[in-house]
Short mmCIF file of C-alpha atoms in Angstrom, two decimals:
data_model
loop_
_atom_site.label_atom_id
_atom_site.label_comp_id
_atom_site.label_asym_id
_atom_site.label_seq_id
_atom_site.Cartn_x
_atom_site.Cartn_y
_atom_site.Cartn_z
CA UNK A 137 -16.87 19.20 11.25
CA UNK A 138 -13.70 16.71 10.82
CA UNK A 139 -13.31 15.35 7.55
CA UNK A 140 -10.80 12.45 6.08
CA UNK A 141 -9.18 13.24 2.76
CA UNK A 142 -7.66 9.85 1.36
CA UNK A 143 -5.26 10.57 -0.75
CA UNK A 144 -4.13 8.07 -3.20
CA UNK A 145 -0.91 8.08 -5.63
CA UNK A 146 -2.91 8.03 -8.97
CA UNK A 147 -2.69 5.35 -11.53
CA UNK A 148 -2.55 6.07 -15.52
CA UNK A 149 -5.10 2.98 -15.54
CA UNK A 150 -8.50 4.26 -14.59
CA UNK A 151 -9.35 0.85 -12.72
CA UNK A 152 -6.88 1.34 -10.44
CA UNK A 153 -8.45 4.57 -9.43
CA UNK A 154 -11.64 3.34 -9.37
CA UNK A 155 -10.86 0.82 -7.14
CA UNK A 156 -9.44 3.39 -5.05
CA UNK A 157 -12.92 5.72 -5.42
CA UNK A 158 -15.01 2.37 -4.51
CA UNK A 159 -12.29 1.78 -1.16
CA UNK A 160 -13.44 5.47 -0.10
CA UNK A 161 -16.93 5.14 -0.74
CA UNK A 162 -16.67 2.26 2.17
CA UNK A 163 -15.16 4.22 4.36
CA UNK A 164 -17.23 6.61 4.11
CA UNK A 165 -20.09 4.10 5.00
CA UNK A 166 -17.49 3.35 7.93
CA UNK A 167 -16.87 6.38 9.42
CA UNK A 168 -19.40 8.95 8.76
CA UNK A 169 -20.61 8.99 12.92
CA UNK A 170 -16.79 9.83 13.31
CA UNK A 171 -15.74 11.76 10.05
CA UNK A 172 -18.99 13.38 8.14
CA UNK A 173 -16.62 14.30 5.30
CA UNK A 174 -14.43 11.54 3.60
CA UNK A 175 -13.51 12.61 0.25
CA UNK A 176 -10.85 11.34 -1.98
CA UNK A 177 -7.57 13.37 -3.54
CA UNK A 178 -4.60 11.62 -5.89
CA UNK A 179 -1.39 12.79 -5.46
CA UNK A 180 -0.73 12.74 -9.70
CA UNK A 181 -2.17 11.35 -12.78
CA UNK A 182 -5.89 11.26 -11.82
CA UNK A 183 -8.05 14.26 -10.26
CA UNK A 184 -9.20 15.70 -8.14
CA UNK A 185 -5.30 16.55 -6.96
CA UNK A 186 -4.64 16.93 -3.64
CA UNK A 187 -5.51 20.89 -3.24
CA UNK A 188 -8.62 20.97 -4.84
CA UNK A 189 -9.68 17.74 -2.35
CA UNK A 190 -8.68 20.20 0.28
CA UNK A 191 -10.89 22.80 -0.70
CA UNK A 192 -13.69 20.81 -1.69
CA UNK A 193 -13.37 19.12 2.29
CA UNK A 194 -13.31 23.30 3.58
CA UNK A 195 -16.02 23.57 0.85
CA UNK A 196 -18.33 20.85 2.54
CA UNK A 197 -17.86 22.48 6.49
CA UNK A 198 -14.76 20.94 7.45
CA UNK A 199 -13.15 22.92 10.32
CA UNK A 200 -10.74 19.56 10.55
CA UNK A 201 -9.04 17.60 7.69
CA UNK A 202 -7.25 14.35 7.96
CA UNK A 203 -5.21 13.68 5.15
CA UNK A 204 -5.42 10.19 4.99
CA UNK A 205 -1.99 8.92 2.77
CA UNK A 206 -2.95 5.69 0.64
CA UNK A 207 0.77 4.77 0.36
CA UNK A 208 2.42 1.87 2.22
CA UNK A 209 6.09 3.19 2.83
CA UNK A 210 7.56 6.34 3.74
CA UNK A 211 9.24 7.17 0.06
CA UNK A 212 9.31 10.33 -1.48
CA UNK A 213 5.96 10.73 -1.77
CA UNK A 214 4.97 10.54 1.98
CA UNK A 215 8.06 11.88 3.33
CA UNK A 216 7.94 15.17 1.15
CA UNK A 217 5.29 15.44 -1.72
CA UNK A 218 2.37 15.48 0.36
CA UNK A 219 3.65 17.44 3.33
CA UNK A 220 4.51 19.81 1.09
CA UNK A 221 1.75 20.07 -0.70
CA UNK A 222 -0.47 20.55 2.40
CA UNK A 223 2.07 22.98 3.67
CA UNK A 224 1.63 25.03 0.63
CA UNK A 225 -2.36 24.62 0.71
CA UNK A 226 -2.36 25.60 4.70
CA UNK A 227 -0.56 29.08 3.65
CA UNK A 228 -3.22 30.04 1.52
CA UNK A 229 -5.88 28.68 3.36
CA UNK A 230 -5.99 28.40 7.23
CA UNK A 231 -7.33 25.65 8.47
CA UNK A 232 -6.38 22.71 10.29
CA UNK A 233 -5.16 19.65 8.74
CA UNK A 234 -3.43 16.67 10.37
CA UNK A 235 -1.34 14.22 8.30
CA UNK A 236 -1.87 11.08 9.47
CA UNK A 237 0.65 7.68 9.22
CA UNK A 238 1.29 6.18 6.14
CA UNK A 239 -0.28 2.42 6.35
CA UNK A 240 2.69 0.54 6.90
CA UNK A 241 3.40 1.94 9.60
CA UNK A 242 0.14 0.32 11.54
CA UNK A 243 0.48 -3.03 13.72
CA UNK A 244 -2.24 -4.26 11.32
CA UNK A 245 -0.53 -4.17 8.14
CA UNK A 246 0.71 -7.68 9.55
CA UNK A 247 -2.40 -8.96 10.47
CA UNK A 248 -3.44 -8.21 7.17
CA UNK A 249 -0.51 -9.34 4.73
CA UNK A 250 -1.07 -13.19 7.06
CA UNK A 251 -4.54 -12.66 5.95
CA UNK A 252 -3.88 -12.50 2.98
CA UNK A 253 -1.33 -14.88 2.73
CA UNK A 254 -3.00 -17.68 4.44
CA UNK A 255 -6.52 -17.18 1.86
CA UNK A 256 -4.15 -18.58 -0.85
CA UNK B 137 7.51 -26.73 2.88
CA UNK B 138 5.66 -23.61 2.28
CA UNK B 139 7.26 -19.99 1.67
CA UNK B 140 6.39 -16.57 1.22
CA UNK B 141 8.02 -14.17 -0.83
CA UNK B 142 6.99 -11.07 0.30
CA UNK B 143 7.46 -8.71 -2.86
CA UNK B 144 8.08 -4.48 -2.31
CA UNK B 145 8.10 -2.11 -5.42
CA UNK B 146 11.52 -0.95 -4.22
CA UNK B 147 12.73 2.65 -3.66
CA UNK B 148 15.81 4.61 -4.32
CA UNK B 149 15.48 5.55 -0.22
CA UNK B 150 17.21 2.98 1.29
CA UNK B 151 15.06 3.79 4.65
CA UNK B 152 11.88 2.89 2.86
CA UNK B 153 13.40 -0.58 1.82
CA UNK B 154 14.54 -1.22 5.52
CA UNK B 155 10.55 -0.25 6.33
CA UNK B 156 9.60 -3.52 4.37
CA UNK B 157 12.67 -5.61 5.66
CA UNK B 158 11.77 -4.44 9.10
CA UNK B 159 8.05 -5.78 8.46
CA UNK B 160 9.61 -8.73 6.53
CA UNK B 161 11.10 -10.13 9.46
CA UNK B 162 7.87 -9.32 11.95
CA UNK B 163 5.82 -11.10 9.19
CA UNK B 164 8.21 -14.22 9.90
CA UNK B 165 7.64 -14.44 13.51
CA UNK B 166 3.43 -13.90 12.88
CA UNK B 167 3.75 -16.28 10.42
CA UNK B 168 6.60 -19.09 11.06
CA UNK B 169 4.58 -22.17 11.59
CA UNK B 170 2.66 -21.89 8.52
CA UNK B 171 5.39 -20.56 6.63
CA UNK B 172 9.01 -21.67 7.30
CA UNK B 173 10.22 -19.79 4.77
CA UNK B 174 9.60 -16.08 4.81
CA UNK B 175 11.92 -13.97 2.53
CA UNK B 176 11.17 -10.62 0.77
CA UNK B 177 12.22 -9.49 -2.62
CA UNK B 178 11.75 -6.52 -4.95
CA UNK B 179 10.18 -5.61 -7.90
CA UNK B 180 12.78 -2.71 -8.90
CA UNK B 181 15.42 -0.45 -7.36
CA UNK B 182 16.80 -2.79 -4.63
CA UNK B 183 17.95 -6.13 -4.03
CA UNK B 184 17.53 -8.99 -4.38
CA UNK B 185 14.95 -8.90 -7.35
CA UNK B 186 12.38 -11.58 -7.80
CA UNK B 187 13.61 -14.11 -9.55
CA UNK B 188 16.98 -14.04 -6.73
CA UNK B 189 13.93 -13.80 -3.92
CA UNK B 190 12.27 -16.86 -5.58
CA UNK B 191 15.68 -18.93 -5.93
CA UNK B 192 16.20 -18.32 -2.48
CA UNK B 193 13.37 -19.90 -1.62
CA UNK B 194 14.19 -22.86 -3.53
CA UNK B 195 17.18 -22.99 -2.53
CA UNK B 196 16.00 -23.38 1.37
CA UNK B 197 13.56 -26.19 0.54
CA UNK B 198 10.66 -24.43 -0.81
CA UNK B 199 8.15 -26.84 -2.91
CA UNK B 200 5.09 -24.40 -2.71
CA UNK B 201 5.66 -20.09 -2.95
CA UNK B 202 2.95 -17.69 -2.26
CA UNK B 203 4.01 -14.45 -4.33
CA UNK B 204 2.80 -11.79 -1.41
CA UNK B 205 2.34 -8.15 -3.30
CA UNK B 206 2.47 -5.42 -1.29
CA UNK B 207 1.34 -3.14 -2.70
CA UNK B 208 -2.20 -1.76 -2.80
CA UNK B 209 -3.79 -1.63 -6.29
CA UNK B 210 -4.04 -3.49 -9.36
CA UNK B 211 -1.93 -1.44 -11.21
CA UNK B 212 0.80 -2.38 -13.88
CA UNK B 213 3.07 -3.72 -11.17
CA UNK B 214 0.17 -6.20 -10.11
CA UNK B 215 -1.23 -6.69 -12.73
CA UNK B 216 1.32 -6.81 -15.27
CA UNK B 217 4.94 -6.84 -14.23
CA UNK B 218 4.85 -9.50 -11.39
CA UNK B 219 2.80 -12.08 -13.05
CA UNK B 220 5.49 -11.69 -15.99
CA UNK B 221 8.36 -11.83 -14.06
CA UNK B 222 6.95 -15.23 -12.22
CA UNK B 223 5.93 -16.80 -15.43
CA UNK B 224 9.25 -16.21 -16.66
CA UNK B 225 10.91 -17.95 -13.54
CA UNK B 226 8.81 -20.83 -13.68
CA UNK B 227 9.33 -21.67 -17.21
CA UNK B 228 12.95 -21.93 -16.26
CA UNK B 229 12.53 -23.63 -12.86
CA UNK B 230 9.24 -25.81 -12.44
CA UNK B 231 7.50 -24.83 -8.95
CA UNK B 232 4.73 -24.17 -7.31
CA UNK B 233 4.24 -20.60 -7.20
CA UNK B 234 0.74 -18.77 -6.30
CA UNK B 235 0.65 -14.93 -6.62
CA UNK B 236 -1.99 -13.74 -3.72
CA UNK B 237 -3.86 -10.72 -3.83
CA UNK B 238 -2.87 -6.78 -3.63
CA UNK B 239 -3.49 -6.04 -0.27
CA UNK B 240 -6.18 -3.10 -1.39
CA UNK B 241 -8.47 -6.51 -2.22
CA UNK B 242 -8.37 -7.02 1.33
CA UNK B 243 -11.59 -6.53 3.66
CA UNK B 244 -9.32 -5.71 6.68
CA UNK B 245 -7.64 -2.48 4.31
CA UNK B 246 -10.90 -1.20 5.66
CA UNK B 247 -10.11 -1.56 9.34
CA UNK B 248 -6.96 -0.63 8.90
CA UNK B 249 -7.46 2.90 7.52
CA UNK B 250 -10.02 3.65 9.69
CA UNK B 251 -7.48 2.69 12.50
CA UNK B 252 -4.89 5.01 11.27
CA UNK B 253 -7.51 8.00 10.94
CA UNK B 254 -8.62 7.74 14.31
CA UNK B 255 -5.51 7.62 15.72
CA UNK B 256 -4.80 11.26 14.52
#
């Protein structure tokens, strides 16, 4: 069963993380034919954190997990924090996860920043 | 004539920042005849900041800016530090500046993580 974790950076104000929760609760609607499992994992400052996401995901009947990075640019936290936290989780726990693109790195980030540009 | 300023938090990796001015300059083909001026400016940690990124504009003929966050919550940045930093600016220099929304507001975010799941 393939599952999406969306992990997020985690925000020290709890409406940013809601509006996070609310953002995976769509996709969920979304993609459930695809992905029966979409849960979602912060990366600091708000839980769950990123391993226990994991587990919950294996804990639901994934046999799949895309981790699904929230983050627009390929800083720190996407080039190292997160690989190496799944990287760490994968040793103790054998399954398969895929790390998918961060979102800037998707031809629609454009068509979405004129979107949102032009609405103003 | 209308501008963007197209507004990154900024990262010590210089690679990240090239990310944005790399999508920066695709935003100003996509987006050229509505916007003449397209520039891109940073919140912290690399150059030029926004007040330089607004007075840029200005100083290429702007008379309307859209402030384009990208970034993908309402957190401090958005919610706080921005609108601060263009209040400040235009008490010093009277223009027309609109901030638009975090692109996590957007209905296409949707679309677009679903697209970058799928494609893993």
């Amino acid at each position: 069963m393939k599952a999406i974790l969306l992990v997020a950076h985690g925000s020290r104000r709890q409406h940013s993380n809601d509006e996070v929760r609310h953002l995976a609760g769509k996709l969920n609607q979304r993609c459930s034919n695809e992905f029966p499992i979409i849960l979602l994992a912060f990366l600091e400052l708000a839980e769950p954190l990123i391993p226990d996401g994991l587990q919950q995901c294996i804990d639901k009947g994934a046999s799949s997990i895309t981790v699904l990075p929230y983050f627009l640019n390929t800083g720190r936290h996407v080039a190292e924090d997160i690989p190496g936290i799944v990287s760490e989780f994968m040793q103790q726990s054998p399954v398969d996860i895929q790390i998918a693109s961060h979102l800037g790195a998707s031809d629609m980030m454009l068509e979405l920043l004129a979107s949102v540009a032009m609405q103003d």
